Amino acid sequence: MRHELGASETKWLCWATFRPPIMQVEPQRTSLERLLDLRTSGISSTIPPCFLVSVLILAFVNRARVLPHIKVNMSRPMSYGGSSGRTFRTNNPVPPLPQSAGLQSSTSNTFERDDVPLVKPVSSRRPSPKKSILARLGRFHAGVLILTTICIVASMGFMSFLWFANDNNPAWRDLASNNGVTRVVVIASLVITASVMSQAGVATSMLASLALEKSGTALPHLAPVSMIRNTNAGPHALAYYLLRPSALRKGGPKIRLLTPVLLALLILTAFLSQFASFALLSDVSVGLVAGHPASDSLRTSLAPGSLGKTDTSTSPWLRKPTSYTAFADFMSKQQAITPSRVTDTGVSLRALIPLSDRQDRVSLKEYDGSATVLDTRVVCVSPDAAVDDTGNLAFLSVPQEVLQNHSAASGNSRLVQDLTSRALIPFSGLKILPDGNFTLNQISTQLSGSRLLSQFDPPSDNFDIRQSTFNQYIVTNVPFPFPNNTLPKPLGNPTQKIVGEWLHLVYENLPLTTSGSRPLIRISLCYNALSAVDMDIQASTDSTRNETVPQQSSSSALVLNFEAIRLQFGESGASPNDRGLLEMKFPKGVPEGPASETNSSDYIRRTAQWISQNQTSNIHPISLLPQGGGANQSHPDFALLFNEMMYNALAPNIGFAMQSMVTVLAQTVYQEQLPYFDKSTAVRLARLTHAPIPGGQEGVYGSVPAGFQPGYITVLVVIIIHLFLVAGIAYLFIFHTTLSTLNNAWQVLSQTNDALTSRYLTSSFASDTEVTRWMTEDKISHQIITITSKDDGRATGLKELRGRDGSANAMGEEGGLEISHWDDRLRGGYFHNANVRAGRGVPGRHPWQEVRQPWS
């Protein structure tokens, strides 16, 4: 389709031919090129050839007048390869194109309508400088901050769980017993370190933004510091530019030192985070951990009808104790009783675990199954003394009223006696040593007319002597040797004094002893309920267990120290766990009566404490002499243990001493019988194993968590400081910077593009050292530069803060050189419409042109 030009269209075409070219739309195209485009679109068919020749001549002349008409427009970027980033428009507006549909359709690619701008509005092509917090941080960096914070908090939370939990928590027990603590600590430390370093990288970009917008940076460092906002290798990358001594000596307000201080702290926390694994692992050492309960089959007792192998050749009192094995202990809470003539240990049940190996017993944490349970309750009372017709001591009698009152007050209904008559125990059958040692006179129930029923016996209100036992002892002792180490014969009628569970017979008419006191004999009557049954128990411990043995206290092997054994038996009154024992519980409740369980361990009642097999005698004495070797003398170990309990204990108690003796005797018989057990039962065992745990100690088990340890505290403090530091840097970035966005490569490049830096940015092959040298030659390397907002926030520029001496530059507040445009197409360096300050150059000449050509 051919289009005929009208008069108005021809007039417009002539005007467009002779006017200066519109550099903003097509700066490389002349009016002639536009006219040629018109010819190709079908319009040239109506233009005379002479007219075209005239256009060519006038276009050449008009070329010389184009540049003076160019005016800087800061509203949009250049549309060709200049370096100043300015926008250009001509002084003369383009007249409107006549409204012709045909012309519009044929020239739609070249001209615009008169009511539509030739170039799109600036607002539609320039992003808004006001951005949201998420946009300024960038989705990636915001995600990194959130994710790494969660990782740090979660990792430290898990470390806190390891440091403040114990094996009462199943998850902690599983992890520790499987030797997983070390691996978990290493993994968590790596997560913490990686998260801290990631946050440090984001915080470094924020600090670079603060440096560029607030504290400033040296002009030679402008480009690298700006690029750190996009990506960096960590805070050390920024430290080279902000923490150099030359940078810190540049002076200025102290507030501008905030960025270097924050950067130094960030470097410190990032560096210390590298040692998180070392610090946490320094708290981890090998300790004892409870393993998982495992089912096992053990020989726990003798089968019904089996006699086993019992040594009846000698009394257990005469044999050396073979074991002081640790046991499971049950102690009931006794009602407080006013001190009287009676001492009662209360219900005291002790279980012997069927493990023959010492290490297996020591490493036992939990036991659930059948075991041999002993009743080791002991009651001691001060007896009454009676004289015969000659006025001499002849008999001891059981204080029936005292025992009745005690039974009523304590609820101990198992202390029974024959109330139909008062039993008399002749002094003539008792053995009393005058040299300060103890003697145990074992008496039968027929002679005492009373007995203490065990927890496994049927309760009874009536005394039954059909089964005679020897569970009663008359304990005699002379605290200080009598004169000439001889007892008076006959005993005479000494003064009787009741001192607790002891009857003191004081001889007022005899000379004083070597200690300066009156000679006396003290006597106590003790009952024990020793018996044993096999029953199901549950036992566990929360502390380190050990089996103690007597320690040699001097060069003589005869002198032994039983302090550890005394404490294990309960001298201090501490709980079983505190004494290194298993604490026993009964799944079916505290046993009481014969229906408790099987009684296949009755061999302990029969054989554990017999002194003599002469059943015709009602009194069987045995002396507790440390030297031993004589007739009717116990093994020296029994004598040493008993004497130490009665003389060296803080609060000597005859009931506790007798209970300990009975327990040792039962243990000895039990360990002798253990290899012959033939009844197997299923049990569940949990053993203590060695594993690395926080706060672990070699060979020591404890239920108390590790808690605050040096390594944990160090890591926790560093993490807290780091998180607050990153939060503070993020706050400063969000609320005290306006021009920077993170992870934005084009922005960090464009914001450094200014009149002051444009010629350096066009040096494609220059190194940092060369650019710094050029700036030094141009005497601008000392300038401290910040990025500032221009044109009412529509653009950015560079602003000089101070020189090396801290004073403002003579070029004014902004300093530097404002350049409207440098036409890089003219390699001669023609400078257009320059605004040169402080005499640095002359209009029409590039200020550095006298030094060297800007492009070569």
PDB file of N, CA and C in Angstrom, residues 114-174:
ATOM      1  N   ASP A 114       1.448  11.696  19.242  1.00  0.00           N
ATOM      2  CA  ASP A 114       1.807  12.928  19.932  1.00  0.00           C
ATOM      3  C   ASP A 114       1.357  12.930  21.373  1.00  0.00           C
ATOM      4  N   ASP A 115       0.357  12.108  21.747  1.00  0.00           N
ATOM      5  CA  ASP A 115      -0.090  12.077  23.135  1.00  0.00           C
ATOM      6  C   ASP A 115       0.618  11.009  23.955  1.00  0.00           C
ATOM      7  N   VAL A 116       1.568  10.305  23.353  1.00  0.00           N
ATOM      8  CA  VAL A 116       2.352   9.282  24.054  1.00  0.00           C
ATOM      9  C   VAL A 116       3.806   9.702  24.002  1.00  0.00           C
ATOM     10  N   PRO A 117       4.524   9.713  25.161  1.00  0.00           N
ATOM     11  CA  PRO A 117       5.925  10.130  25.137  1.00  0.00           C
ATOM     12  C   PRO A 117       6.739   9.245  24.212  1.00  0.00           C
ATOM     13  N   LEU A 118       7.720   9.862  23.599  1.00  0.00           N
ATOM     14  CA  LEU A 118       8.588   9.112  22.706  1.00  0.00           C
ATOM     15  C   LEU A 118       9.344   8.030  23.473  1.00  0.00           C
ATOM     16  N   VAL A 119       9.715   8.307  24.751  1.00  0.00           N
ATOM     17  CA  VAL A 119      10.385   7.344  25.629  1.00  0.00           C
ATOM     18  C   VAL A 119       9.449   7.039  26.789  1.00  0.00           C
ATOM     19  N   LYS A 120       9.455   5.795  27.277  1.00  0.00           N
ATOM     20  CA  LYS A 120       8.573   5.432  28.368  1.00  0.00           C
ATOM     21  C   LYS A 120       8.873   6.262  29.606  1.00  0.00           C
ATOM     22  N   PRO A 121       7.880   6.553  30.420  1.00  0.00           N
ATOM     23  CA  PRO A 121       8.113   7.361  31.627  1.00  0.00           C
ATOM     24  C   PRO A 121       9.168   6.727  32.513  1.00  0.00           C
ATOM     25  N   VAL A 122       9.875   7.614  33.233  1.00  0.00           N
ATOM     26  CA  VAL A 122      10.947   7.161  34.099  1.00  0.00           C
ATOM     27  C   VAL A 122      10.415   6.235  35.181  1.00  0.00           C
ATOM     28  N   SER A 123       9.242   6.581  35.728  1.00  0.00           N
ATOM     29  CA  SER A 123       8.693   5.784  36.816  1.00  0.00           C
ATOM     30  C   SER A 123       8.382   4.366  36.404  1.00  0.00           C
ATOM     31  N   SER A 124       8.160   4.157  35.122  1.00  0.00           N
ATOM     32  CA  SER A 124       7.851   2.804  34.672  1.00  0.00           C
ATOM     33  C   SER A 124       9.099   1.987  34.387  1.00  0.00           C
ATOM     34  N   ARG A 125      10.286   2.590  34.415  1.00  0.00           N
ATOM     35  CA  ARG A 125      11.507   1.861  34.102  1.00  0.00           C
ATOM     36  C   ARG A 125      12.523   1.889  35.233  1.00  0.00           C
ATOM     37  N   ARG A 126      12.346   2.748  36.221  1.00  0.00           N
ATOM     38  CA  ARG A 126      13.265   2.797  37.345  1.00  0.00           C
ATOM     39  C   ARG A 126      12.618   2.125  38.554  1.00  0.00           C
ATOM     40  N   PRO A 127      13.300   1.141  39.179  1.00  0.00           N
ATOM     41  CA  PRO A 127      12.741   0.528  40.382  1.00  0.00           C
ATOM     42  C   PRO A 127      12.632   1.547  41.501  1.00  0.00           C
ATOM     43  N   SER A 128      11.666   1.347  42.361  1.00  0.00           N
ATOM     44  CA  SER A 128      11.485   2.257  43.484  1.00  0.00           C
ATOM     45  C   SER A 128      12.621   2.070  44.483  1.00  0.00           C
ATOM     46  N   PRO A 129      13.229   3.153  44.984  1.00  0.00           N
ATOM     47  CA  PRO A 129      14.302   3.007  45.971  1.00  0.00           C
ATOM     48  C   PRO A 129      13.791   2.513  47.314  1.00  0.00           C
ATOM     49  N   LYS A 130      12.509   2.633  47.575  1.00  0.00           N
ATOM     50  CA  LYS A 130      11.951   2.169  48.841  1.00  0.00           C
ATOM     51  C   LYS A 130      11.579   0.702  48.700  1.00  0.00           C
ATOM     52  N   LYS A 131      12.274  -0.142  49.448  1.00  0.00           N
ATOM     53  CA  LYS A 131      12.052  -1.570  49.366  1.00  0.00           C
ATOM     54  C   LYS A 131      11.733  -2.122  50.750  1.00  0.00           C
ATOM     55  N   SER A 132      11.041  -3.241  50.766  1.00  0.00           N
ATOM     56  CA  SER A 132      10.696  -3.900  52.022  1.00  0.00           C
ATOM     57  C   SER A 132      11.952  -4.502  52.664  1.00  0.00           C
ATOM     58  N   ILE A 133      11.793  -4.864  53.933  1.00  0.00           N
ATOM     59  CA  ILE A 133      12.921  -5.465  54.648  1.00  0.00           C
ATOM     60  C   ILE A 133      13.339  -6.766  53.971  1.00  0.00           C
ATOM     61  N   LEU A 134      12.366  -7.567  53.577  1.00  0.00           N
ATOM     62  CA  LEU A 134      12.688  -8.823  52.906  1.00  0.00           C
ATOM     63  C   LEU A 134      13.413  -8.579  51.596  1.00  0.00           C
ATOM     64  N   ALA A 135      12.973  -7.535  50.840  1.00  0.00           N
ATOM     65  CA  ALA A 135      13.629  -7.243  49.571  1.00  0.00           C
ATOM     66  C   ALA A 135      15.058  -6.752  49.792  1.00  0.00           C
ATOM     67  N   ARG A 136      15.277  -5.968  50.845  1.00  0.00           N
ATOM     68  CA  ARG A 136      16.628  -5.471  51.108  1.00  0.00           C
ATOM     69  C   ARG A 136      17.551  -6.579  51.585  1.00  0.00           C
ATOM     70  N   LEU A 137      17.035  -7.469  52.411  1.00  0.00           N
ATOM     71  CA  LEU A 137      17.866  -8.589  52.842  1.00  0.00           C
ATOM     72  C   LEU A 137      18.057  -9.614  51.731  1.00  0.00           C
ATOM     73  N   GLY A 138      17.064  -9.756  50.912  1.00  0.00           N
ATOM     74  CA  GLY A 138      17.091 -10.790  49.899  1.00  0.00           C
ATOM     75  C   GLY A 138      16.523 -12.081  50.468  1.00  0.00           C
ATOM     76  N   ARG A 139      15.769 -12.773  49.665  1.00  0.00           N
ATOM     77  CA  ARG A 139      15.150 -13.997  50.148  1.00  0.00           C
ATOM     78  C   ARG A 139      16.196 -15.014  50.595  1.00  0.00           C
ATOM     79  N   PHE A 140      17.279 -15.076  49.871  1.00  0.00           N
ATOM     80  CA  PHE A 140      18.312 -16.061  50.220  1.00  0.00           C
ATOM     81  C   PHE A 140      18.933 -15.739  51.573  1.00  0.00           C
ATOM     82  N   HIS A 141      19.350 -14.487  51.759  1.00  0.00           N
ATOM     83  CA  HIS A 141      19.991 -14.124  53.018  1.00  0.00           C
ATOM     84  C   HIS A 141      19.013 -14.182  54.179  1.00  0.00           C
ATOM     85  N   ALA A 142      17.762 -13.795  53.956  1.00  0.00           N
ATOM     86  CA  ALA A 142      16.765 -13.901  55.023  1.00  0.00           C
ATOM     87  C   ALA A 142      16.560 -15.366  55.406  1.00  0.00           C
ATOM     88  N   GLY A 143      16.505 -16.229  54.389  1.00  0.00           N
ATOM     89  CA  GLY A 143      16.382 -17.653  54.690  1.00  0.00           C
ATOM     90  C   GLY A 143      17.581 -18.195  55.426  1.00  0.00           C
ATOM     91  N   VAL A 144      18.771 -17.725  55.047  1.00  0.00           N
ATOM     92  CA  VAL A 144      19.981 -18.175  55.733  1.00  0.00           C
ATOM     93  C   VAL A 144      19.939 -17.766  57.203  1.00  0.00           C
ATOM     94  N   LEU A 145      19.552 -16.525  57.489  1.00  0.00           N
ATOM     95  CA  LEU A 145      19.509 -16.064  58.871  1.00  0.00           C
ATOM     96  C   LEU A 145      18.507 -16.868  59.685  1.00  0.00           C
ATOM     97  N   ILE A 146      17.338 -17.110  59.131  1.00  0.00           N
ATOM     98  CA  ILE A 146      16.317 -17.853  59.871  1.00  0.00           C
ATOM     99  C   ILE A 146      16.739 -19.302  60.064  1.00  0.00           C
ATOM    100  N   LEU A 147      17.197 -19.947  58.992  1.00  0.00           N
ATOM    101  CA  LEU A 147      17.555 -21.361  59.080  1.00  0.00           C
ATOM    102  C   LEU A 147      18.748 -21.583  60.007  1.00  0.00           C
ATOM    103  N   THR A 148      19.767 -20.756  59.898  1.00  0.00           N
ATOM    104  CA  THR A 148      20.949 -20.949  60.749  1.00  0.00           C
ATOM    105  C   THR A 148      20.644 -20.651  62.215  1.00  0.00           C
ATOM    106  N   THR A 149      19.766 -19.684  62.468  1.00  0.00           N
ATOM    107  CA  THR A 149      19.375 -19.427  63.862  1.00  0.00           C
ATOM    108  C   THR A 149      18.666 -20.637  64.442  1.00  0.00           C
ATOM    109  N   ILE A 150      17.787 -21.227  63.661  1.00  0.00           N
ATOM    110  CA  ILE A 150      17.105 -22.437  64.121  1.00  0.00           C
ATOM    111  C   ILE A 150      18.118 -23.558  64.365  1.00  0.00           C
ATOM    112  N   CYS A 151      19.073 -23.697  63.464  1.00  0.00           N
ATOM    113  CA  CYS A 151      20.090 -24.743  63.625  1.00  0.00           C
ATOM    114  C   CYS A 151      20.926 -24.519  64.879  1.00  0.00           C
ATOM    115  N   ILE A 152      21.313 -23.266  65.130  1.00  0.00           N
ATOM    116  CA  ILE A 152      22.129 -22.969  66.311  1.00  0.00           C
ATOM    117  C   ILE A 152      21.347 -23.245  67.584  1.00  0.00           C
ATOM    118  N   VAL A 153      20.113 -22.749  67.642  1.00  0.00           N
ATOM    119  CA  VAL A 153      19.304 -22.950  68.846  1.00  0.00           C
ATOM    120  C   VAL A 153      19.011 -24.431  69.056  1.00  0.00           C
ATOM    121  N   ALA A 154      18.686 -25.142  67.970  1.00  0.00           N
ATOM    122  CA  ALA A 154      18.404 -26.573  68.095  1.00  0.00           C
ATOM    123  C   ALA A 154      19.643 -27.347  68.533  1.00  0.00           C
ATOM    124  N   SER A 155      20.792 -27.016  67.977  1.00  0.00           N
ATOM    125  CA  SER A 155      22.022 -27.723  68.345  1.00  0.00           C
ATOM    126  C   SER A 155      22.391 -27.468  69.803  1.00  0.00           C
ATOM    127  N   MET A 156      22.312 -26.208  70.229  1.00  0.00           N
ATOM    128  CA  MET A 156      22.627 -25.924  71.621  1.00  0.00           C
ATOM    129  C   MET A 156      21.576 -26.513  72.550  1.00  0.00           C
ATOM    130  N   GLY A 157      20.322 -26.569  72.098  1.00  0.00           N
ATOM    131  CA  GLY A 157      19.296 -27.227  72.904  1.00  0.00           C
ATOM    132  C   GLY A 157      19.587 -28.707  73.093  1.00  0.00           C
ATOM    133  N   PHE A 158      20.046 -29.356  72.025  1.00  0.00           N
ATOM    134  CA  PHE A 158      20.379 -30.777  72.137  1.00  0.00           C
ATOM    135  C   PHE A 158      21.618 -30.968  73.007  1.00  0.00           C
ATOM    136  N   MET A 159      22.593 -30.058  72.900  1.00  0.00           N
ATOM    137  CA  MET A 159      23.752 -30.145  73.782  1.00  0.00           C
ATOM    138  C   MET A 159      23.324 -29.963  75.242  1.00  0.00           C
ATOM    139  N   SER A 160      22.383 -29.066  75.488  1.00  0.00           N
ATOM    140  CA  SER A 160      21.883 -28.878  76.850  1.00  0.00           C
ATOM    141  C   SER A 160      21.206 -30.143  77.350  1.00  0.00           C
ATOM    142  N   PHE A 161      20.489 -30.814  76.455  1.00  0.00           N
ATOM    143  CA  PHE A 161      19.866 -32.084  76.840  1.00  0.00           C
ATOM    144  C   PHE A 161      20.918 -33.104  77.265  1.00  0.00           C
ATOM    145  N   LEU A 162      22.020 -33.182  76.526  1.00  0.00           N
ATOM    146  CA  LEU A 162      23.071 -34.136  76.874  1.00  0.00           C
ATOM    147  C   LEU A 162      23.745 -33.765  78.186  1.00  0.00           C
ATOM    148  N   TRP A 163      23.896 -32.469  78.443  1.00  0.00           N
ATOM    149  CA  TRP A 163      24.619 -32.018  79.637  1.00  0.00           C
ATOM    150  C   TRP A 163      23.731 -32.011  80.886  1.00  0.00           C
ATOM    151  N   PHE A 164      22.402 -31.928  80.717  1.00  0.00           N
ATOM    152  CA  PHE A 164      21.525 -31.766  81.876  1.00  0.00           C
ATOM    153  C   PHE A 164      20.546 -32.932  82.056  1.00  0.00           C
ATOM    154  N   ALA A 165      20.709 -33.992  81.304  1.00  0.00           N
ATOM    155  CA  ALA A 165      19.899 -35.194  81.489  1.00  0.00           C
ATOM    156  C   ALA A 165      20.787 -36.320  82.007  1.00  0.00           C
ATOM    157  N   ASN A 166      20.168 -37.409  82.417  1.00  0.00           N
ATOM    158  CA  ASN A 166      20.923 -38.577  82.867  1.00  0.00           C
ATOM    159  C   ASN A 166      20.231 -39.825  82.360  1.00  0.00           C
ATOM    160  N   ASP A 167      20.680 -40.975  82.841  1.00  0.00           N
ATOM    161  CA  ASP A 167      20.158 -42.215  82.289  1.00  0.00           C
ATOM    162  C   ASP A 167      18.757 -42.546  82.775  1.00  0.00           C
ATOM    163  N   ASN A 168      18.148 -41.678  83.568  1.00  0.00           N
ATOM    164  CA  ASN A 168      16.725 -41.849  83.843  1.00  0.00           C
ATOM    165  C   ASN A 168      15.878 -41.530  82.619  1.00  0.00           C
ATOM    166  N   ASN A 169      16.468 -40.782  81.683  1.00  0.00           N
ATOM    167  CA  ASN A 169      15.803 -40.492  80.422  1.00  0.00           C
ATOM    168  C   ASN A 169      16.154 -41.598  79.423  1.00  0.00           C
ATOM    169  N   PRO A 170      15.171 -42.318  78.888  1.00  0.00           N
ATOM    170  CA  PRO A 170      15.482 -43.442  77.978  1.00  0.00           C
ATOM    171  C   PRO A 170      16.280 -43.021  76.758  1.00  0.00           C
ATOM    172  N   ALA A 171      15.950 -41.854  76.169  1.00  0.00           N
ATOM    173  CA  ALA A 171      16.682 -41.408  74.979  1.00  0.00           C
ATOM    174  C   ALA A 171      18.147 -41.144  75.318  1.00  0.00           C
ATOM    175  N   TRP A 172      18.391 -40.487  76.440  1.00  0.00           N
ATOM    176  CA  TRP A 172      19.776 -40.219  76.859  1.00  0.00           C
ATOM    177  C   TRP A 172      20.516 -41.528  77.114  1.00  0.00           C
ATOM    178  N   ARG A 173      19.851 -42.468  77.759  1.00  0.00           N
ATOM    179  CA  ARG A 173      20.491 -43.749  78.053  1.00  0.00           C
ATOM    180  C   ARG A 173      20.846 -44.496  76.769  1.00  0.00           C
ATOM    181  N   ASP A 174      19.903 -44.494  75.798  1.00  0.00           N
ATOM    182  CA  ASP A 174      20.185 -45.176  74.532  1.00  0.00           C
ATOM    183  C   ASP A 174      21.404 -44.579  73.842  1.00  0.00           C
TER     184      ASP A 174
END
